[in-house]
Coordinates of C-alpha atoms in Angstrom, one line a residue:
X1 CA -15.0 52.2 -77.5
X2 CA -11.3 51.3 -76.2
X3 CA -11.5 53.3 -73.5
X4 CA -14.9 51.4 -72.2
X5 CA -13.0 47.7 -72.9
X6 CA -10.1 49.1 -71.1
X7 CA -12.5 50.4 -67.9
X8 CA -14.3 46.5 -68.2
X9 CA -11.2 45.2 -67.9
X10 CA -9.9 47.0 -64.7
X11 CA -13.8 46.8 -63.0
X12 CA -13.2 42.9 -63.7
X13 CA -9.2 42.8 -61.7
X14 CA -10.8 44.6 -58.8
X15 CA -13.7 42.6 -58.6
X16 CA -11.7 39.0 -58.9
X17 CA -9.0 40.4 -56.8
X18 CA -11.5 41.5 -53.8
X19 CA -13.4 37.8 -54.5
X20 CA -9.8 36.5 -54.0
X21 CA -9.4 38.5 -50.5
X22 CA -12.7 37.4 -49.5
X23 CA -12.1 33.4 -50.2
X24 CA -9.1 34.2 -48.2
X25 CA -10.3 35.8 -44.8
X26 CA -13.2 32.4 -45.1
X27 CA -10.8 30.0 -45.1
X28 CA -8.5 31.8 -41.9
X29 CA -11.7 31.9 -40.0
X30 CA -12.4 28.2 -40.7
X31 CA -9.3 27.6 -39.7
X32 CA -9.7 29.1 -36.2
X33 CA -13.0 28.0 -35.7
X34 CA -11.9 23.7 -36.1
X35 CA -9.0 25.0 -34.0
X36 CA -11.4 25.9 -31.0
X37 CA -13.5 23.1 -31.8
X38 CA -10.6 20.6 -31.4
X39 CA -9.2 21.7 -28.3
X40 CA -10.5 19.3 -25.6
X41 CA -10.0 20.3 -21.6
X42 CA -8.5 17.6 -19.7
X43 CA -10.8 16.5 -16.9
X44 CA -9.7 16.9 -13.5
X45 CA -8.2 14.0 -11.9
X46 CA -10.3 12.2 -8.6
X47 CA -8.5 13.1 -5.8
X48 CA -7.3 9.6 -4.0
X49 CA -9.8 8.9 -1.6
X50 CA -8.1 6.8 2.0
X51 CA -10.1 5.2 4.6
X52 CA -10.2 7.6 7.8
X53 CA -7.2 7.7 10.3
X54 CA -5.0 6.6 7.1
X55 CA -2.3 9.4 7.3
X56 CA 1.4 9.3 5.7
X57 CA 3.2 9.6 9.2
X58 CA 1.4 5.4 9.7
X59 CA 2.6 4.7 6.9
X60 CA 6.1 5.7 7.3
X61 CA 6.0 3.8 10.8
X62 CA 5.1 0.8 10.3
X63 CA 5.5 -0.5 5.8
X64 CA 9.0 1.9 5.4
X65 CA 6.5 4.0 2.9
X66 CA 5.3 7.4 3.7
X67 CA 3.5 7.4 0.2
X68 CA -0.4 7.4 0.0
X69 CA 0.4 6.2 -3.7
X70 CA -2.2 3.7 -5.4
X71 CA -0.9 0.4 -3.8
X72 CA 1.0 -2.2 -6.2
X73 CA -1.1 -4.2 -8.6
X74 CA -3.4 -1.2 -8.8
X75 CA -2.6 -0.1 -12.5
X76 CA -0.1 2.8 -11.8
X77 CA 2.5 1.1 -13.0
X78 CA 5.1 2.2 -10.4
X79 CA 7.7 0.6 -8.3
X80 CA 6.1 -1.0 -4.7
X81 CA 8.9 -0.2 -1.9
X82 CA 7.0 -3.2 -0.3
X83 CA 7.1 -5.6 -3.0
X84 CA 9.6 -8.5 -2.5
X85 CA 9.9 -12.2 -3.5
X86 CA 7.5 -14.6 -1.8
X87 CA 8.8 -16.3 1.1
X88 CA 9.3 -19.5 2.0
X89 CA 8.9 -22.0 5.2
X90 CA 12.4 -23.4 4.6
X91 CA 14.6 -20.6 6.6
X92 CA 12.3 -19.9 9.2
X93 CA 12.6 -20.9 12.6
X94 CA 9.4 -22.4 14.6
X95 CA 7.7 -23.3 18.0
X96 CA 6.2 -21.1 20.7
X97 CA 8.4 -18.5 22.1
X98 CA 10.3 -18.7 18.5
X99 CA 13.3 -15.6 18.6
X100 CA 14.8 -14.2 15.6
X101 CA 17.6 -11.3 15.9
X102 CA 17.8 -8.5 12.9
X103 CA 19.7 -5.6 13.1
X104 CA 20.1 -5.4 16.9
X105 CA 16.7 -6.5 17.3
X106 CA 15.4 -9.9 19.0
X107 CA 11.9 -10.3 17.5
X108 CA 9.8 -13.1 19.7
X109 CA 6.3 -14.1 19.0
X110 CA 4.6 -14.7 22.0
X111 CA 1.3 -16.0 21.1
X112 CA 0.0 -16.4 17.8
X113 CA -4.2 -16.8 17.7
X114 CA -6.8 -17.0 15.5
X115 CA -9.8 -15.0 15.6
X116 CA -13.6 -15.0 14.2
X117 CA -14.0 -11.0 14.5
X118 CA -12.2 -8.2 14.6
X119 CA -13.0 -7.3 17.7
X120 CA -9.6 -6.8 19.4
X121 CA -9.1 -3.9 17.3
X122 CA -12.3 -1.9 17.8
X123 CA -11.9 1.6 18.7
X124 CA -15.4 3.5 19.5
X125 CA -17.9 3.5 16.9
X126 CA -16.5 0.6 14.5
X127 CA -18.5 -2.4 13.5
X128 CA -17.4 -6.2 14.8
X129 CA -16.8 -7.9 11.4
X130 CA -17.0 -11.3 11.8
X131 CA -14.3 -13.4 9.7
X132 CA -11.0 -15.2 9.8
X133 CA -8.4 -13.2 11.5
X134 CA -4.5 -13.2 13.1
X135 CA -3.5 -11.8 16.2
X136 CA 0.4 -12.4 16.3
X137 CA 1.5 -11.2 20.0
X138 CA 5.4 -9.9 20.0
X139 CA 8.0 -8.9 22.0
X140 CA 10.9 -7.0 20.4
X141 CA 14.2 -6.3 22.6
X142 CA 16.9 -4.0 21.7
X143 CA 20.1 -5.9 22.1
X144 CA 22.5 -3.9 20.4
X145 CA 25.1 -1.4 21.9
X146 CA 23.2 1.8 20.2
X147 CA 19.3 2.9 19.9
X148 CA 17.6 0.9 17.1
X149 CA 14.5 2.9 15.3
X150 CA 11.4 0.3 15.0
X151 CA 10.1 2.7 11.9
X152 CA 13.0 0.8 10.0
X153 CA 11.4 -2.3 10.3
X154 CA 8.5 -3.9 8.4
X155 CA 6.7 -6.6 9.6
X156 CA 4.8 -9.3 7.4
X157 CA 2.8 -12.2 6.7
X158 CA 3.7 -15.1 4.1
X159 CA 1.2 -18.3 3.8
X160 CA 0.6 -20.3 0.4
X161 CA -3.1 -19.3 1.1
X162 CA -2.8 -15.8 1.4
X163 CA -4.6 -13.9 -1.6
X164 CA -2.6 -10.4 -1.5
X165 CA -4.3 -9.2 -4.1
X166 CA -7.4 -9.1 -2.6
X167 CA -6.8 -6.5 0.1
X168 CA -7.2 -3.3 -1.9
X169 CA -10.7 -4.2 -2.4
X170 CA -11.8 -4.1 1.3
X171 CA -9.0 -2.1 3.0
X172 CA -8.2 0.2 0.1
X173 CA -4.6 1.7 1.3
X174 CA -5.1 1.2 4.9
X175 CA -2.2 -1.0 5.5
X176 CA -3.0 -2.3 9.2
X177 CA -5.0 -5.6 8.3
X178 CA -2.8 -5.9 5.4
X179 CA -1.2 -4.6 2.4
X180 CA 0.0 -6.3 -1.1
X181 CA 3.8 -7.3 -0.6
X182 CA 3.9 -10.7 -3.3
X183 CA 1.1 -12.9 -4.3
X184 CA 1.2 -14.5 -1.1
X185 CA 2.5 -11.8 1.4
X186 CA 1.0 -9.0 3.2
X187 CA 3.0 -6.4 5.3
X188 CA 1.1 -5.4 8.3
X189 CA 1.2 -2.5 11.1
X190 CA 2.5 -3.3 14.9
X191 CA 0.3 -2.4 17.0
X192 CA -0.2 -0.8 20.5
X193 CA -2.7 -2.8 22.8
X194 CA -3.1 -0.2 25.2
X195 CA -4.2 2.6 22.6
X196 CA -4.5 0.6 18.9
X197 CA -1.8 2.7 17.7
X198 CA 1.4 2.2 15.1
X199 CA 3.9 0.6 18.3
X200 CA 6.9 1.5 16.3
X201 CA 9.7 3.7 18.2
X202 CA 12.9 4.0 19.1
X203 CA 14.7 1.4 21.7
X204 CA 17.4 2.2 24.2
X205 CA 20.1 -0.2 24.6
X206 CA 18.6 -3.1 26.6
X207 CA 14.9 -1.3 26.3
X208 CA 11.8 -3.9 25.4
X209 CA 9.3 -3.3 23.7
X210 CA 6.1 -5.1 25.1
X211 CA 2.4 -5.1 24.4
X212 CA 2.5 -5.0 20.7
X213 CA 0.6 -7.3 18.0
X214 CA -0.2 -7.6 14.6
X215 CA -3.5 -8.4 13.4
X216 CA -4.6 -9.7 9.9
X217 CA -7.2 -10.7 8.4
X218 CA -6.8 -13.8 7.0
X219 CA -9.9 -13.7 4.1
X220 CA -10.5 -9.6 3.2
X221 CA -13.2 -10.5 0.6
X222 CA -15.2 -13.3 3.1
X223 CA -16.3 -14.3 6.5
X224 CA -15.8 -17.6 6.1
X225 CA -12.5 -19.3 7.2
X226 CA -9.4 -19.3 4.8
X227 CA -8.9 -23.1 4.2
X228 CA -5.6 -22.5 2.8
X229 CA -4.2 -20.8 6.2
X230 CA -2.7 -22.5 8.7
X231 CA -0.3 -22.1 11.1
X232 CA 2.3 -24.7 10.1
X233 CA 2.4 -22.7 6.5
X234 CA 2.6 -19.0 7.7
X235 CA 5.8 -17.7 8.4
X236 CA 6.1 -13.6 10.0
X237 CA 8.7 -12.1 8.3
X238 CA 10.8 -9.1 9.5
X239 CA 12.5 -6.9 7.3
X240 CA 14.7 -4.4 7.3
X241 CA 14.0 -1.5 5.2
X242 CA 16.3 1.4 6.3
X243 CA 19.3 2.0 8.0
X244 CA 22.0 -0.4 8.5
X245 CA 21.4 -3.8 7.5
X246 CA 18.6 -2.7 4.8
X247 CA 17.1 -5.6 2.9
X248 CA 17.8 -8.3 5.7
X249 CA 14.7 -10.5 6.8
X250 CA 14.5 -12.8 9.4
X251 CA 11.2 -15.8 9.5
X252 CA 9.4 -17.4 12.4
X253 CA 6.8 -20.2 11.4
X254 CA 3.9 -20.0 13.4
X255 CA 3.4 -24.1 13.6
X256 CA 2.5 -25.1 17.1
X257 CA 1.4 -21.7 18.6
X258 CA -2.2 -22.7 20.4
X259 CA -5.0 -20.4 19.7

């Protein structure tokens, strides 16, 4: 009679011990299974999408930024070579034929006219866009002792009635008919007539450079005229960006330039 207690006994270890091992081995494959269940795969990030003929060699040439980076004000939260303080019409000199020297460099505006299209900058197979538009014509001479790289240079637009923000939405990162600089300032790309190309280059001593313009548009999100533009309260600025003489700016206020 012992002897079959003592045998109970042991048949009743074995079979708590193996319910034991068998609670056990659940609860590790529980374990694993929320484990598999809880890892998440990170979408893939949309690749950033330019308008054609955008390429980082423009940039470079003609905003001092070879980056095809989300512009400033677009959420990214990063640091906009481009953005500066808003100008003012104070230090800027005026009148037709208006000459400003930076960094070896005598910047003239020849002619300054407003347009109702865009039709000085079609290349084959663009649509005219009609709207309110800048053509700023100008002549920059080298007259400094050395060669002067134009890359190094960025050229802008400040007016009171310039929305900068409102670029992105139309242009996206081409910077050409404008790109966010301040609230009111857009930086633009000079401009080859002859070919519609970035004009920057390197000058000789002495050496001109002629046939170049910037164009802006004036009112990205509209046709109709921008009211708050005019050309007694829009000032081209010229920076320097690189080289000797980085962070200079020079102004010219457009006021009494015919169209």
């Amino acid at each position: 009679m012992w002897d079959d207690l003592r045998g109970s006994g042991s048949l009743a270890r074995v079979a708590k011990a193996l319910a034991i091992i068998a609670v056990m081995a659940s609860l590790v494959l529980l374990a694993a299974s929320c484990g598999k269940a809880g890892e998440q795969v990170s979408p893939a990030r949309d690749e950033q999408k330019y308008p054609p003929g955008t390429t980082g060699e423009m940039l470079a040439e003609t905003t001092g930024s070879g980056s095809l980076a989300p512009l400033a004000g677009g959420g990214d939260g990063g640091e906009d070579p481009e953005k500066e303080t808003d100008a003012t019409a104070d230090e800027a000199v005026e009148g037709p034929g208006a000459s400003v020297e930076l960094a070896g460099v005598r910047f003239t505006v020849v002619e300054a006219r407003r347009r109702d299209s865009n039709d000085t900058v079609l290349s084959a197979g663009q649509p005219e866009v009609p709207g309110d538009y800048l053509e700023v014509e100008i002549l920059a001479e080298n007259v400094s002792d050395g060669v002067v790289d134009l890359s190094e240079f960025s050229f802008r637009l400040w007016s009171p009635g310039i929305d900068a923000g409102s670029y992105e939405g139309y242009y996206g990162a081409d910077p050409r008919f404008g790109r966010y600089v301040s609230d009111n300032m857009v930086s633009l790309v000079l401009l080859d007539y002859a070919t519609l190309q970035p004009a920057s280059r390197k000058l000789k001593a002495g050496e001109p450079l002629e046939g170049a313009f910037l164009f802006c548009d004036l009112n990205p999100s509209s046709v109709a005229r921008n009211q708050g533009v005019a050309k007694d309260n829009t000032n081209l600025v010229v920076r320097k960006l690189r080289g000797d003489g980085a962070g200079e700016e020079a102004e010219i206020n457009l006021a009494g330039y015919p169209d």
